[in-house]
Structures are given as structure tokens and as C-alpha cells.
PDB file of C-alpha atoms and ligand atoms in Angstrom:
ATOM      1  CA  MET A   1      -5.735  -8.732  42.065  1.00  0.00           C
ATOM      2  CA  LYS A   2      -5.730  -9.182  38.223  1.00  0.00           C
ATOM      3  CA  PRO A   3      -2.060  -8.517  36.606  1.00  0.00           C
ATOM      4  CA  GLU A   4      -1.736  -5.460  35.032  1.00  0.00           C
ATOM      5  CA  ILE A   5      -0.815  -4.992  31.063  1.00  0.00           C
ATOM      6  CA  ILE A   6      -0.394  -2.856  28.363  1.00  0.00           C
ATOM      7  CA  LEU A   7      -1.791  -3.332  25.015  1.00  0.00           C
ATOM      8  CA  THR A   8      -0.005  -1.666  22.027  1.00  0.00           C
ATOM      9  CA  ALA A   9      -2.926  -1.782  19.912  1.00  0.00           C
ATOM     10  CA  GLN A  10      -6.750  -3.296  19.531  1.00  0.00           C
ATOM     11  CA  GLY A  11      -6.846  -6.775  19.040  1.00  0.00           C
ATOM     12  CA  HIS A  12      -9.967  -8.629  17.532  1.00  0.00           C
ATOM     13  CA  ALA A  13     -13.353  -8.559  19.929  1.00  0.00           C
ATOM     14  CA  GLY A  14     -12.932 -12.082  21.564  1.00  0.00           C
ATOM     15  CA  THR A  15      -9.118 -11.777  22.564  1.00  0.00           C
ATOM     16  CA  MET A  16      -9.641  -7.986  23.703  1.00  0.00           C
ATOM     17  CA  ALA A  17     -12.750  -9.532  25.749  1.00  0.00           C
ATOM     18  CA  THR A  18     -10.867 -12.320  27.467  1.00  0.00           C
ATOM     19  CA  LEU A  19      -7.686 -10.075  28.088  1.00  0.00           C
ATOM     20  CA  GLN A  20      -9.985  -7.365  29.707  1.00  0.00           C
ATOM     21  CA  SER A  21     -11.764  -9.998  31.963  1.00  0.00           C
ATOM     22  CA  GLU A  22      -8.523 -11.629  33.007  1.00  0.00           C
ATOM     23  CA  PHE A  23      -5.937  -8.746  33.365  1.00  0.00           C
ATOM     24  CA  THR A  24      -6.560  -5.106  33.977  1.00  0.00           C
ATOM     25  CA  CYS A  25      -5.612  -3.561  30.509  1.00  0.00           C
ATOM     26  CA  HIS A  26      -4.098  -0.211  29.874  1.00  0.00           C
ATOM     27  CA  LYS A  27      -4.514   0.714  26.092  1.00  0.00           C
ATOM     28  CA  PHE A  28      -1.165   2.718  24.872  1.00  0.00           C
ATOM     29  CA  PHE A  29      -3.068   3.179  21.452  1.00  0.00           C
ATOM     30  CA  GLU A  30      -5.587   5.077  22.915  1.00  0.00           C
ATOM     31  CA  ALA A  31      -3.265   7.304  24.924  1.00  0.00           C
ATOM     32  CA  PRO A  32      -2.914  10.772  23.616  1.00  0.00           C
ATOM     33  CA  ASP A  33       0.537  11.740  25.662  1.00  0.00           C
ATOM     34  CA  LYS A  34       2.431   8.343  25.081  1.00  0.00           C
ATOM     35  CA  LYS A  35       5.111  10.000  27.479  1.00  0.00           C
ATOM     36  CA  THR A  36       2.420  10.714  30.349  1.00  0.00           C
ATOM     37  CA  PHE A  37       1.178   6.861  29.880  1.00  0.00           C
ATOM     38  CA  LEU A  38       4.425   5.405  30.060  1.00  0.00           C
ATOM     39  CA  GLU A  39       5.079   7.196  33.341  1.00  0.00           C
ATOM     40  CA  LYS A  40       1.865   6.198  34.661  1.00  0.00           C
ATOM     41  CA  HIS A  41       1.914   2.617  34.446  1.00  0.00           C
ATOM     42  CA  ALA A  42       5.925   2.016  34.751  1.00  0.00           C
ATOM     43  CA  GLY A  43       4.987  -0.642  36.877  1.00  0.00           C
ATOM     44  CA  VAL A  44       3.286  -3.047  34.862  1.00  0.00           C
ATOM     45  CA  ARG A  45       4.929  -6.202  34.075  1.00  0.00           C
ATOM     46  CA  GLY A  46       3.261  -7.459  30.944  1.00  0.00           C
ATOM     47  CA  LEU A  47       3.118  -6.037  27.262  1.00  0.00           C
ATOM     48  CA  ALA A  48       0.549  -7.470  24.821  1.00  0.00           C
ATOM     49  CA  THR A  49       1.717  -6.498  21.140  1.00  0.00           C
ATOM     50  CA  PHE A  50      -0.283  -6.374  18.145  1.00  0.00           C
ATOM     51  CA  GLY A  51       0.834  -5.086  14.639  1.00  0.00           C
ATOM     52  CA  PRO A  52       4.119  -3.039  13.491  1.00  0.00           C
ATOM     53  CA  LEU A  53       4.638  -0.694  16.629  1.00  0.00           C
ATOM     54  CA  SER A  54       8.417  -1.181  17.077  1.00  0.00           C
ATOM     55  CA  VAL A  55       8.957  -2.162  20.716  1.00  0.00           C
ATOM     56  CA  ASP A  56      12.761  -1.635  21.441  1.00  0.00           C
ATOM     57  CA  GLY A  57      15.031  -0.724  24.214  1.00  0.00           C
ATOM     58  CA  LYS A  58      13.831   2.594  24.884  1.00  0.00           C
ATOM     59  CA  LEU A  59      10.110   1.543  25.277  1.00  0.00           C
ATOM     60  CA  MET A  60      11.497  -1.446  27.403  1.00  0.00           C
ATOM     61  CA  ASP A  61      13.495   1.177  29.643  1.00  0.00           C
ATOM     62  CA  ALA A  62      10.176   3.148  30.181  1.00  0.00           C
ATOM     63  CA  LEU A  63       8.310  -0.097  31.608  1.00  0.00           C
ATOM     64  CA  PRO A  64      11.367  -1.130  34.203  1.00  0.00           C
ATOM     65  CA  LYS A  65       8.988  -3.821  35.598  1.00  0.00           C
ATOM     66  CA  LEU A  66       8.703  -5.482  32.214  1.00  0.00           C
ATOM     67  CA  GLU A  67       8.806  -8.958  32.857  1.00  0.00           C
ATOM     68  CA  ILE A  68       7.190 -10.308  29.578  1.00  0.00           C
ATOM     69  CA  ILE A  69       6.012  -9.170  25.727  1.00  0.00           C
ATOM     70  CA  SER A  70       3.759 -11.601  24.459  1.00  0.00           C
ATOM     71  CA  ASN A  71       2.999 -10.877  20.578  1.00  0.00           C
ATOM     72  CA  PHE A  72       0.000 -11.586  18.816  1.00  0.00           C
ATOM     73  CA  GLY A  73       1.449 -13.289  15.409  1.00  0.00           C
ATOM     74  CA  VAL A  74       4.370 -15.274  14.367  1.00  0.00           C
ATOM     75  CA  GLY A  75       6.391 -12.670  13.110  1.00  0.00           C
ATOM     76  CA  VAL A  76       8.588 -10.579  15.913  1.00  0.00           C
ATOM     77  CA  ASP A  77      10.446  -8.381  13.865  1.00  0.00           C
ATOM     78  CA  ALA A  78       8.546  -5.028  15.228  1.00  0.00           C
ATOM     79  CA  ILE A  79      10.248  -6.386  18.700  1.00  0.00           C
ATOM     80  CA  ASN A  80      14.178  -5.696  19.186  1.00  0.00           C
ATOM     81  CA  LEU A  81      14.795  -9.308  20.566  1.00  0.00           C
ATOM     82  CA  ASP A  82      18.359  -8.405  21.511  1.00  0.00           C
ATOM     83  CA  ASP A  83      16.907  -5.329  23.613  1.00  0.00           C
ATOM     84  CA  ALA A  84      14.617  -7.713  25.270  1.00  0.00           C
ATOM     85  CA  ARG A  85      17.127 -10.567  25.883  1.00  0.00           C
ATOM     86  CA  SER A  86      19.810  -8.073  27.379  1.00  0.00           C
ATOM     87  CA  ARG A  87      17.093  -7.025  29.869  1.00  0.00           C
ATOM     88  CA  GLY A  88      15.625 -10.381  31.057  1.00  0.00           C
ATOM     89  CA  ILE A  89      12.388  -9.820  29.377  1.00  0.00           C
ATOM     90  CA  ILE A  90      10.589 -12.990  27.835  1.00  0.00           C
ATOM     91  CA  VAL A  91       9.306 -12.712  24.354  1.00  0.00           C
ATOM     92  CA  THR A  92       6.142 -14.934  22.864  1.00  0.00           C
ATOM     93  CA  ASN A  93       4.762 -15.554  19.806  1.00  0.00           C
ATOM     94  CA  THR A  94       1.893 -17.388  18.036  1.00  0.00           C
ATOM     95  CA  PRO A  95       3.423 -19.985  15.810  1.00  0.00           C
ATOM     96  CA  ASP A  96       2.011 -23.446  14.125  1.00  0.00           C
ATOM     97  CA  VAL A  97      -1.964 -21.988  14.628  1.00  0.00           C
ATOM     98  CA  LEU A  98      -1.920 -19.838  11.663  1.00  0.00           C
ATOM     99  CA  ASN A  99       0.146 -21.910   9.098  1.00  0.00           C
ATOM    100  CA  ASP A 100      -2.886 -23.429   7.333  1.00  0.00           C
ATOM    101  CA  CYS A 101      -4.314 -20.090   6.878  1.00  0.00           C
ATOM    102  CA  VAL A 102      -1.234 -18.440   5.448  1.00  0.00           C
ATOM    103  CA  ALA A 103      -0.434 -21.387   3.402  1.00  0.00           C
ATOM    104  CA  ASP A 104      -3.865 -20.921   1.981  1.00  0.00           C
ATOM    105  CA  THR A 105      -2.833 -17.340   1.323  1.00  0.00           C
ATOM    106  CA  ALA A 106       0.147 -17.840  -0.363  1.00  0.00           C
ATOM    107  CA  LEU A 107      -1.509 -20.731  -2.671  1.00  0.00           C
ATOM    108  CA  ALA A 108      -4.373 -18.385  -3.438  1.00  0.00           C
ATOM    109  CA  LEU A 109      -1.568 -15.815  -4.245  1.00  0.00           C
ATOM    110  CA  VAL A 110       0.261 -18.340  -6.648  1.00  0.00           C
ATOM    111  CA  LEU A 111      -2.994 -19.269  -8.548  1.00  0.00           C
ATOM    112  CA  MET A 112      -4.576 -15.391  -8.676  1.00  0.00           C
ATOM    113  CA  THR A 113      -1.225 -14.293  -9.951  1.00  0.00           C
ATOM    114  CA  LEU A 114      -0.254 -16.838 -12.604  1.00  0.00           C
ATOM    115  CA  ARG A 115      -4.067 -17.318 -13.532  1.00  0.00           C
ATOM    116  CA  LYS A 116      -5.063 -13.675 -13.399  1.00  0.00           C
ATOM    117  CA  PHE A 117      -8.202 -14.727 -11.290  1.00  0.00           C
ATOM    118  CA  PRO A 118      -9.010 -11.201  -9.700  1.00  0.00           C
ATOM    119  CA  GLN A 119      -8.220  -9.420 -13.276  1.00  0.00           C
ATOM    120  CA  SER A 120     -10.475 -12.006 -14.985  1.00  0.00           C
ATOM    121  CA  GLU A 121     -13.336 -11.436 -12.778  1.00  0.00           C
ATOM    122  CA  ALA A 122     -12.934  -7.677 -13.273  1.00  0.00           C
ATOM    123  CA  TYR A 123     -13.080  -8.212 -16.960  1.00  0.00           C
ATOM    124  CA  LEU A 124     -16.329  -9.965 -16.218  1.00  0.00           C
ATOM    125  CA  ARG A 125     -17.967  -7.582 -14.036  1.00  0.00           C
ATOM    126  CA  ALA A 126     -17.050  -4.653 -16.579  1.00  0.00           C
ATOM    127  CA  GLY A 127     -19.027  -6.457 -19.213  1.00  0.00           C
ATOM    128  CA  HIS A 128     -16.022  -7.046 -21.388  1.00  0.00           C
ATOM    129  CA  TRP A 129     -16.922 -10.668 -21.879  1.00  0.00           C
ATOM    130  CA  LEU A 130     -19.734 -10.019 -23.900  1.00  0.00           C
ATOM    131  CA  SER A 131     -18.457  -7.384 -25.593  1.00  0.00           C
ATOM    132  CA  ARG A 132     -14.811  -8.261 -26.375  1.00  0.00           C
ATOM    133  CA  GLY A 133     -14.900 -12.066 -26.202  1.00  0.00           C
ATOM    134  CA  PRO A 134     -12.861 -14.493 -23.585  1.00  0.00           C
ATOM    135  CA  TYR A 135     -10.413 -13.404 -21.300  1.00  0.00           C
ATOM    136  CA  PRO A 136      -6.908 -13.866 -22.593  1.00  0.00           C
ATOM    137  CA  LEU A 137      -5.381 -16.872 -21.839  1.00  0.00           C
ATOM    138  CA  THR A 138      -3.007 -17.178 -18.858  1.00  0.00           C
ATOM    139  CA  THR A 139      -0.303 -19.388 -17.639  1.00  0.00           C
ATOM    140  CA  SER A 140      -0.712 -22.817 -15.639  1.00  0.00           C
ATOM    141  CA  ALA A 141       1.075 -23.356 -11.952  1.00  0.00           C
ATOM    142  CA  GLY A 142       1.121 -27.265 -12.846  1.00  0.00           C
ATOM    143  CA  GLY A 143       4.551 -27.976 -13.949  1.00  0.00           C
ATOM    144  CA  LYS A 144       6.226 -24.902 -12.850  1.00  0.00           C
ATOM    145  CA  THR A 145       8.828 -24.687 -10.059  1.00  0.00           C
ATOM    146  CA  LEU A 146       8.449 -23.061  -6.943  1.00  0.00           C
ATOM    147  CA  GLY A 147      11.068 -21.677  -4.970  1.00  0.00           C
ATOM    148  CA  ILE A 148      10.546 -21.405  -1.383  1.00  0.00           C
ATOM    149  CA  LEU A 149      12.665 -19.049   0.252  1.00  0.00           C
ATOM    150  CA  GLY A 150      12.074 -19.789   4.007  1.00  0.00           C
ATOM    151  CA  LEU A 151      11.290 -23.234   4.234  1.00  0.00           C
ATOM    152  CA  GLY A 152      10.239 -23.234   7.839  1.00  0.00           C
ATOM    153  CA  ARG A 153       7.088 -24.315   9.627  1.00  0.00           C
ATOM    154  CA  ILE A 154       4.471 -22.367   7.331  1.00  0.00           C
ATOM    155  CA  GLY A 155       6.980 -22.766   3.961  1.00  0.00           C
ATOM    156  CA  GLU A 156       6.675 -26.450   4.520  1.00  0.00           C
ATOM    157  CA  VAL A 157       2.511 -26.532   4.318  1.00  0.00           C
ATOM    158  CA  ILE A 158       3.026 -24.088   1.282  1.00  0.00           C
ATOM    159  CA  ALA A 159       5.171 -26.727  -0.050  1.00  0.00           C
ATOM    160  CA  LYS A 160       2.312 -29.371   0.436  1.00  0.00           C
ATOM    161  CA  ARG A 161      -0.539 -27.334  -1.160  1.00  0.00           C
ATOM    162  CA  ALA A 162       1.845 -26.588  -3.955  1.00  0.00           C
ATOM    163  CA  LEU A 163       2.709 -30.417  -5.003  1.00  0.00           C
ATOM    164  CA  ALA A 164      -1.082 -30.849  -4.734  1.00  0.00           C
ATOM    165  CA  CYS A 165      -1.404 -28.176  -7.775  1.00  0.00           C
ATOM    166  CA  GLY A 166       1.553 -30.394  -9.699  1.00  0.00           C
ATOM    167  CA  MET A 167       4.215 -27.462  -8.773  1.00  0.00           C
ATOM    168  CA  LYS A 168       7.867 -29.034  -8.148  1.00  0.00           C
ATOM    169  CA  ILE A 169       9.435 -27.533  -4.902  1.00  0.00           C
ATOM    170  CA  ARG A 170      13.073 -26.252  -4.585  1.00  0.00           C
ATOM    171  CA  TYR A 171      14.223 -24.189  -1.229  1.00  0.00           C
ATOM    172  CA  HIS A 172      16.881 -21.928   0.211  1.00  0.00           C
ATOM    173  CA  ASN A 173      17.425 -21.520   4.144  1.00  0.00           C
ATOM    174  CA  ARG A 174      20.331 -20.567   5.918  1.00  0.00           C
ATOM    175  CA  SER A 175      20.992 -23.999   6.207  1.00  0.00           C
ATOM    176  CA  LYS A 176      19.895 -27.251   4.566  1.00  0.00           C
ATOM    177  CA  LYS A 177      17.239 -29.191   5.791  1.00  0.00           C
ATOM    178  CA  GLU A 178      16.548 -32.914   6.154  1.00  0.00           C
ATOM    179  CA  VAL A 179      13.888 -32.791   3.248  1.00  0.00           C
ATOM    180  CA  ALA A 180      13.467 -34.134  -0.157  1.00  0.00           C
ATOM    181  CA  PHE A 181      13.476 -31.154  -1.931  1.00  0.00           C
ATOM    182  CA  PRO A 182      16.629 -29.782  -3.904  1.00  0.00           C
ATOM    183  CA  TYR A 183      18.382 -26.588  -1.965  1.00  0.00           C
ATOM    184  CA  ASP A 184      19.900 -23.579  -3.309  1.00  0.00           C
ATOM    185  CA  PRO A 185      22.610 -21.973  -1.413  1.00  0.00           C
ATOM    186  CA  ASP A 186      21.221 -18.405  -2.072  1.00  0.00           C
ATOM    187  CA  ALA A 187      18.455 -16.482  -2.909  1.00  0.00           C
ATOM    188  CA  VAL A 188      19.738 -15.335  -6.356  1.00  0.00           C
ATOM    189  CA  THR A 189      20.144 -19.005  -7.261  1.00  0.00           C
ATOM    190  CA  LEU A 190      16.921 -20.275  -6.175  1.00  0.00           C
ATOM    191  CA  ALA A 191      15.249 -17.543  -8.303  1.00  0.00           C
ATOM    192  CA  ARG A 192      17.068 -18.364 -10.951  1.00  0.00           C
ATOM    193  CA  ASN A 193      16.188 -22.268 -10.803  1.00  0.00           C
ATOM    194  CA  CYS A 194      12.426 -21.672 -10.139  1.00  0.00           C
ATOM    195  CA  ASP A 195       9.384 -19.963 -11.860  1.00  0.00           C
ATOM    196  CA  VAL A 196       7.604 -18.629  -8.683  1.00  0.00           C
ATOM    197  CA  LEU A 197       9.626 -17.315  -6.004  1.00  0.00           C
ATOM    198  CA  MET A 198       7.649 -17.356  -2.793  1.00  0.00           C
ATOM    199  CA  VAL A 199       8.808 -15.566   0.075  1.00  0.00           C
ATOM    200  CA  VAL A 200       7.765 -16.749   3.341  1.00  0.00           C
ATOM    201  CA  THR A 201      11.494 -15.908   5.464  1.00  0.00           C
ATOM    202  CA  PRO A 202      10.863 -13.626   8.974  1.00  0.00           C
ATOM    203  CA  GLY A 203      11.317 -10.044   8.561  1.00  0.00           C
ATOM    204  CA  GLY A 204      13.799  -7.868  10.467  1.00  0.00           C
ATOM    205  CA  PRO A 205      17.405  -6.559   9.841  1.00  0.00           C
ATOM    206  CA  GLN A 206      18.971  -9.692   8.439  1.00  0.00           C
ATOM    207  CA  THR A 207      16.566 -10.052   5.789  1.00  0.00           C
ATOM    208  CA  GLN A 208      16.073  -6.439   4.798  1.00  0.00           C
ATOM    209  CA  GLY A 209      16.103  -5.968   0.843  1.00  0.00           C
ATOM    210  CA  LEU A 210      16.883  -9.530   0.576  1.00  0.00           C
ATOM    211  CA  ILE A 211      14.861  -9.417  -2.596  1.00  0.00           C
ATOM    212  CA  SER A 212      17.071  -6.906  -4.662  1.00  0.00           C
ATOM    213  CA  GLU A 213      17.710  -6.394  -8.172  1.00  0.00           C
ATOM    214  CA  LYS A 214      19.753  -9.314  -8.756  1.00  0.00           C
ATOM    215  CA  VAL A 215      17.100 -11.599  -7.106  1.00  0.00           C
ATOM    216  CA  LEU A 216      14.324 -10.326  -9.426  1.00  0.00           C
ATOM    217  CA  ASP A 217      17.118 -10.274 -12.409  1.00  0.00           C
ATOM    218  CA  ALA A 218      17.486 -13.876 -11.861  1.00  0.00           C
ATOM    219  CA  LEU A 219      13.929 -14.639 -11.583  1.00  0.00           C
ATOM    220  CA  GLY A 220      13.813 -12.790 -14.834  1.00  0.00           C
ATOM    221  CA  PRO A 221      10.428 -11.847 -17.147  1.00  0.00           C
ATOM    222  CA  GLU A 222       9.219 -14.989 -17.108  1.00  0.00           C
ATOM    223  CA  GLY A 223       9.259 -15.232 -13.378  1.00  0.00           C
ATOM    224  CA  TYR A 224       6.965 -14.657 -10.367  1.00  0.00           C
ATOM    225  CA  LEU A 225       7.213 -13.338  -6.900  1.00  0.00           C
ATOM    226  CA  VAL A 226       4.942 -14.018  -4.250  1.00  0.00           C
ATOM    227  CA  ASN A 227       5.638 -12.329  -0.614  1.00  0.00           C
ATOM    228  CA  VAL A 228       3.601 -13.710   2.558  1.00  0.00           C
ATOM    229  CA  ALA A 229       6.564 -12.839   4.789  1.00  0.00           C
ATOM    230  CA  ARG A 230       6.985  -9.025   5.409  1.00  0.00           C
ATOM    231  CA  GLY A 231       7.354  -6.169   3.285  1.00  0.00           C
ATOM    232  CA  SER A 232      10.775  -5.371   4.231  1.00  0.00           C
ATOM    233  CA  VAL A 233      12.144  -8.714   2.788  1.00  0.00           C
ATOM    234  CA  VAL A 234      11.527  -6.980  -0.734  1.00  0.00           C
ATOM    235  CA  ASP A 235      13.122  -3.944  -2.079  1.00  0.00           C
ATOM    236  CA  GLU A 236       9.800  -2.288  -3.194  1.00  0.00           C
ATOM    237  CA  PRO A 237      10.870   0.866  -5.056  1.00  0.00           C
ATOM    238  CA  VAL A 238      12.966  -2.115  -7.175  1.00  0.00           C
ATOM    239  CA  LEU A 239       9.879  -4.379  -7.031  1.00  0.00           C
ATOM    240  CA  LEU A 240       7.501  -1.552  -8.547  1.00  0.00           C
ATOM    241  CA  ARG A 241      10.038  -0.444 -11.464  1.00  0.00           C
ATOM    242  CA  TYR A 242      10.413  -4.071 -12.484  1.00  0.00           C
ATOM    243  CA  LEU A 243       6.796  -4.816 -12.230  1.00  0.00           C
ATOM    244  CA  LYS A 244       6.193  -1.613 -14.326  1.00  0.00           C
ATOM    245  CA  GLU A 245       8.950  -2.289 -16.885  1.00  0.00           C
ATOM    246  CA  LYS A 246       7.844  -6.021 -17.083  1.00  0.00           C
ATOM    247  CA  ARG A 247      11.317  -7.122 -16.114  1.00  0.00           C
ATOM    248  CA  ILE A 248       9.435 -10.043 -13.950  1.00  0.00           C
ATOM    249  CA  ALA A 249       6.148 -11.507 -15.014  1.00  0.00           C
ATOM    250  CA  GLY A 250       4.140 -10.559 -11.876  1.00  0.00           C
ATOM    251  CA  ALA A 251       4.131 -10.659  -8.278  1.00  0.00           C
ATOM    252  CA  GLY A 252       1.468 -11.658  -5.627  1.00  0.00           C
ATOM    253  CA  LEU A 253       1.582  -9.693  -2.423  1.00  0.00           C
ATOM    254  CA  ASP A 254       0.093  -9.598   1.322  1.00  0.00           C
ATOM    255  CA  VAL A 255       2.605  -7.579   2.721  1.00  0.00           C
ATOM    256  CA  TYR A 256       4.215  -4.078   1.922  1.00  0.00           C
ATOM    257  CA  ALA A 257       6.765  -2.303   3.340  1.00  0.00           C
ATOM    258  CA  ASP A 258       4.787   0.550   5.234  1.00  0.00           C
ATOM    259  CA  GLU A 259       1.485  -1.073   6.051  1.00  0.00           C
ATOM    260  CA  PRO A 260      -1.312  -0.227   5.855  1.00  0.00           C
ATOM    261  CA  ARG A 261       0.233   2.607   3.197  1.00  0.00           C
ATOM    262  CA  VAL A 262       0.570   0.845  -0.435  1.00  0.00           C
ATOM    263  CA  PRO A 263       2.527   3.019  -2.621  1.00  0.00           C
ATOM    264  CA  PRO A 264      -0.377   4.083  -5.092  1.00  0.00           C
ATOM    265  CA  GLU A 265       1.782   3.164  -8.365  1.00  0.00           C
ATOM    266  CA  PHE A 266       0.699  -0.438  -7.340  1.00  0.00           C
ATOM    267  CA  PHE A 267      -2.947   0.022  -7.960  1.00  0.00           C
ATOM    268  CA  GLY A 268      -2.740   0.302 -11.894  1.00  0.00           C
ATOM    269  CA  LEU A 269      -0.749  -2.839 -12.301  1.00  0.00           C
ATOM    270  CA  ASP A 270      -2.266  -5.387 -14.345  1.00  0.00           C
ATOM    271  CA  ASN A 271       0.594  -7.838 -13.465  1.00  0.00           C
ATOM    272  CA  ALA A 272       0.263  -7.434  -9.531  1.00  0.00           C
ATOM    273  CA  VAL A 273      -2.261  -9.068  -6.983  1.00  0.00           C
ATOM    274  CA  LEU A 274      -2.514  -7.157  -4.275  1.00  0.00           C
ATOM    275  CA  LEU A 275      -4.268  -8.584  -0.749  1.00  0.00           C
ATOM    276  CA  PRO A 276      -4.168  -6.222   2.258  1.00  0.00           C
ATOM    277  CA  HIS A 277      -2.188  -8.992   4.836  1.00  0.00           C
ATOM    278  CA  VAL A 278      -4.601 -10.948   5.242  1.00  0.00           C
ATOM    279  CA  GLY A 279      -2.467 -14.019   5.720  1.00  0.00           C
ATOM    280  CA  SER A 280      -4.136 -15.604   8.884  1.00  0.00           C
ATOM    281  CA  ALA A 281      -6.935 -13.276   8.881  1.00  0.00           C
ATOM    282  CA  THR A 282      -9.868 -15.697   9.359  1.00  0.00           C
ATOM    283  CA  VAL A 283     -11.980 -15.752  12.694  1.00  0.00           C
ATOM    284  CA  GLU A 284     -10.720 -19.203  13.570  1.00  0.00           C
ATOM    285  CA  THR A 285      -7.248 -18.391  13.038  1.00  0.00           C
ATOM    286  CA  ARG A 286      -7.008 -15.106  14.884  1.00  0.00           C
ATOM    287  CA  LYS A 287      -9.155 -16.721  17.823  1.00  0.00           C
ATOM    288  CA  ALA A 288      -6.198 -19.258  18.113  1.00  0.00           C
ATOM    289  CA  MET A 289      -3.696 -16.856  17.828  1.00  0.00           C
ATOM    290  CA  GLY A 290      -5.440 -14.648  20.502  1.00  0.00           C
ATOM    291  CA  ASP A 291      -5.538 -17.812  22.735  1.00  0.00           C
ATOM    292  CA  LEU A 292      -2.159 -18.535  22.600  1.00  0.00           C
ATOM    293  CA  GLN A 293      -1.083 -14.725  23.144  1.00  0.00           C
ATOM    294  CA  ILE A 294      -3.332 -14.697  26.147  1.00  0.00           C
ATOM    295  CA  GLU A 295      -2.124 -18.424  27.290  1.00  0.00           C
ATOM    296  CA  ASN A 296       1.501 -17.243  27.418  1.00  0.00           C
ATOM    297  CA  LEU A 297       0.391 -14.421  29.333  1.00  0.00           C
ATOM    298  CA  ARG A 298      -1.691 -16.405  31.988  1.00  0.00           C
ATOM    299  CA  ARG A 299       1.021 -18.947  32.469  1.00  0.00           C
ATOM    300  CA  HIS A 300       3.746 -16.405  33.327  1.00  0.00           C
ATOM    301  CA  PHE A 301       1.868 -14.429  35.895  1.00  0.00           C
ATOM    302  CA  ALA A 302       0.873 -17.844  37.374  1.00  0.00           C
ATOM    303  CA  GLY A 303       4.544 -18.835  37.681  1.00  0.00           C
ATOM    304  CA  GLN A 304       4.872 -21.569  35.117  1.00  0.00           C
ATOM    305  CA  PRO A 305       6.981 -21.656  31.913  1.00  0.00           C
ATOM    306  CA  VAL A 306       5.230 -20.000  28.699  1.00  0.00           C
ATOM    307  CA  LEU A 307       4.268 -22.438  25.840  1.00  0.00           C
ATOM    308  CA  THR A 308       6.171 -20.447  22.725  1.00  0.00           C
ATOM    309  CA  ARG A 309       8.908 -18.640  24.222  1.00  0.00           C
ATOM    310  CA  VAL A 310      11.381 -16.839  21.226  1.00  0.00           C
ATOM    311  CA  VAL A 311      13.509 -14.761  23.707  1.00  0.00           C
TER     312      VAL A 311
HETATM  313  C1  8YV B 401      -1.239 -10.930  11.309  1.00  0.00           C
HETATM  314  C2  8YV B 401       1.386 -11.993  10.446  1.00  0.00           C
HETATM  315  O1  8YV B 401      -1.507 -10.322  10.416  1.00  0.00           O
HETATM  316  O2  8YV B 401       1.720 -13.654  12.249  1.00  0.00           O
HETATM  317  C3  8YV B 401       2.397 -12.820  11.567  1.00  0.00           C
HETATM  318  O3  8YV B 401       3.394 -12.570  12.057  1.00  0.00           O
HETATM  319  O4  8YV B 401       1.919 -11.136   9.967  1.00  0.00           O
HETATM  320  C4  8YV B 401      -0.113 -12.282  10.673  1.00  0.00           C
HETATM  321  O5  8YV B 401      -0.497 -13.152  10.950  1.00  0.00           O
HETATM  322  C5  8YV B 401      -0.251  -9.907  12.373  1.00  0.00           C
HETATM  323  O6  8YV B 401       0.055 -10.739  13.446  1.00  0.00           O
HETATM  324  C6  8YV B 401      -1.436  -9.195  12.749  1.00  0.00           C
HETATM  325  O7  8YV B 401      -1.115  -8.285  13.801  1.00  0.00           O
END
């Protein structure tokens, strides 16, 4: 008998195929009536989560036999960890396997935002090079200071790449780390001391709205913001206003408050580079994430310890 699990969303083809060959999968996202679906599958012991669907105590209570929530992704902000903990439900994620890809995206956003590569490419495609002459000069990454807000596993890999581009590194974390980079005691100080503020913190209530007016004021009109973490970390309406009013120089964003809905006011801004949450979105990395998500489920149902437990 294959163990029964519920899938909250459609994963990529390879992960779906493996999940469906090893488990009896019930697709929550296809159910027209969620309440009836949950009543029908109330005996399920595993949940495979994908994306931003909120998994809270109410959902957990609808599945009283639930033992494990195996998330596809390192960020578990959509899952209420306290609710899982108090019910004795294991939560796993997919750390490390995506570090390189997310760091590539972060560095690409730094370069694209400072050097305006997407804008200059659009300039060429529109025929302006010939008619108007060279694209206006931009600003160099080399020599600038990258302030990393959240120097964790991904932050450290971003730092390596930025150093290779000749950038200097500073950081802020809740606690100081044993690293060679200068530490700032809070986000405002980090923003004041850097040229490019890189947001790599976890999402969730503790970091909600951390990038506020105060932080953006400290970053200032010559400063750039890059966010590869979660949209919730940034006060999005404030960011939009600061970009429009040129109170910061620019922003490179991979994440938004209400994905996939991006406020259309962003689309017309020349000082913003916007990616559709592609941080880890390569075939190789998504396969590695799916493999880890599945391995955690496999181990749990075989009575073995999971590999990457969060709760
Ligand atoms: C994925 C992510 O886009 O790992 C994360 O936390 O944000 C990304 O790698 C996401 O998990 C896809 O559902």
C-alpha cells in the first residue's frame, strides 16, 4: 500500500511523476470544494506543499492524522510553524540545493539594476541605438558596498559572487557571525553603510515590513534595493513611491507581496528590474528541490529520520 499524501499545488513534471509513482496523491488544488475534499481525505498522514498557499492550524486540524508537511522550497513562511509544533507535526524544507541558483539570480539583479542591462537591451530592440546614439552611462558594481540583510546559507554564496565583481560586503543578522565582513546592528545602519541593500532574510511575521521608509531613507537617492527573499519583507507601496519619487536610485526584485499579482505601477518604472520569482527556477535546481522534498516523505513513511527538518 502506497502512503497517501495531499499535494497543495502542481509541482514540476519530474517531481509530480515521482510523487505519483511512490505515493497515492490527492490534489487539493484541483478540488472544486475544499471542505468536502478535506473531509474525504481526513486520514492522510502527509502533505506536500508548494508555493504560497497558507498552511495553518485550521488546515492541520482538518487533517487530524497529519504527521509531516514536506515543503518544496527553503522558505517555510506559508506554514504556521508554531501550529505545526504544537500538534507534533514535522515540517521539512529544501535548503542548500538552491543556494547557487538563488545567488546567481541575486547577482544578476545587482548587475541588471546598476547597469540597466534590460533597459539598454530594450533600447537596442526599439532601434534607438541607431537613431539616438549610445545608451546613457550607468554605474559600476565594482567598488560599491553590498549590504546583505540575512547572511545565511544563500547570503554567503551571494557574498562570494559579489566579491568576485569587486564589491565590498557588510551584513546584518539577528546575531553576529564568525565572518570577516563588517557587522551592522540593524537594517537602518546597514542601509546607511551600503550602496546596494540585498534582502535575503526569511519571510514571515518576524520580518514583515522590515524594509520600511526608515530603511529606504537610510539607503538614500544613490542606493539600490535588491530583494530575492519574500515580498512581505518590503513595504511594497512605500517602495513603489520611493522609486517613483527617485528617493532611492533603483530596485531589482524577484519577489512581491501578493504573487503572481505585481502592482502594475511598477511596470512603467525605468529604475526597477522585475523578475517573476525565478530565483531557483532551473531544471536542475527544481529537480534537486523535488528530490529532497520526496526523500523527506520517503524517509518519514519508512520510519527513518527526515533529512532537513525545520520543526
Ligand atoms: C521557489 C523559494 O520559487 O525556496 C524558496 O523558498 O522561494 C523558491 O525557491 C518556491 O519554493 C517555489 O514554490
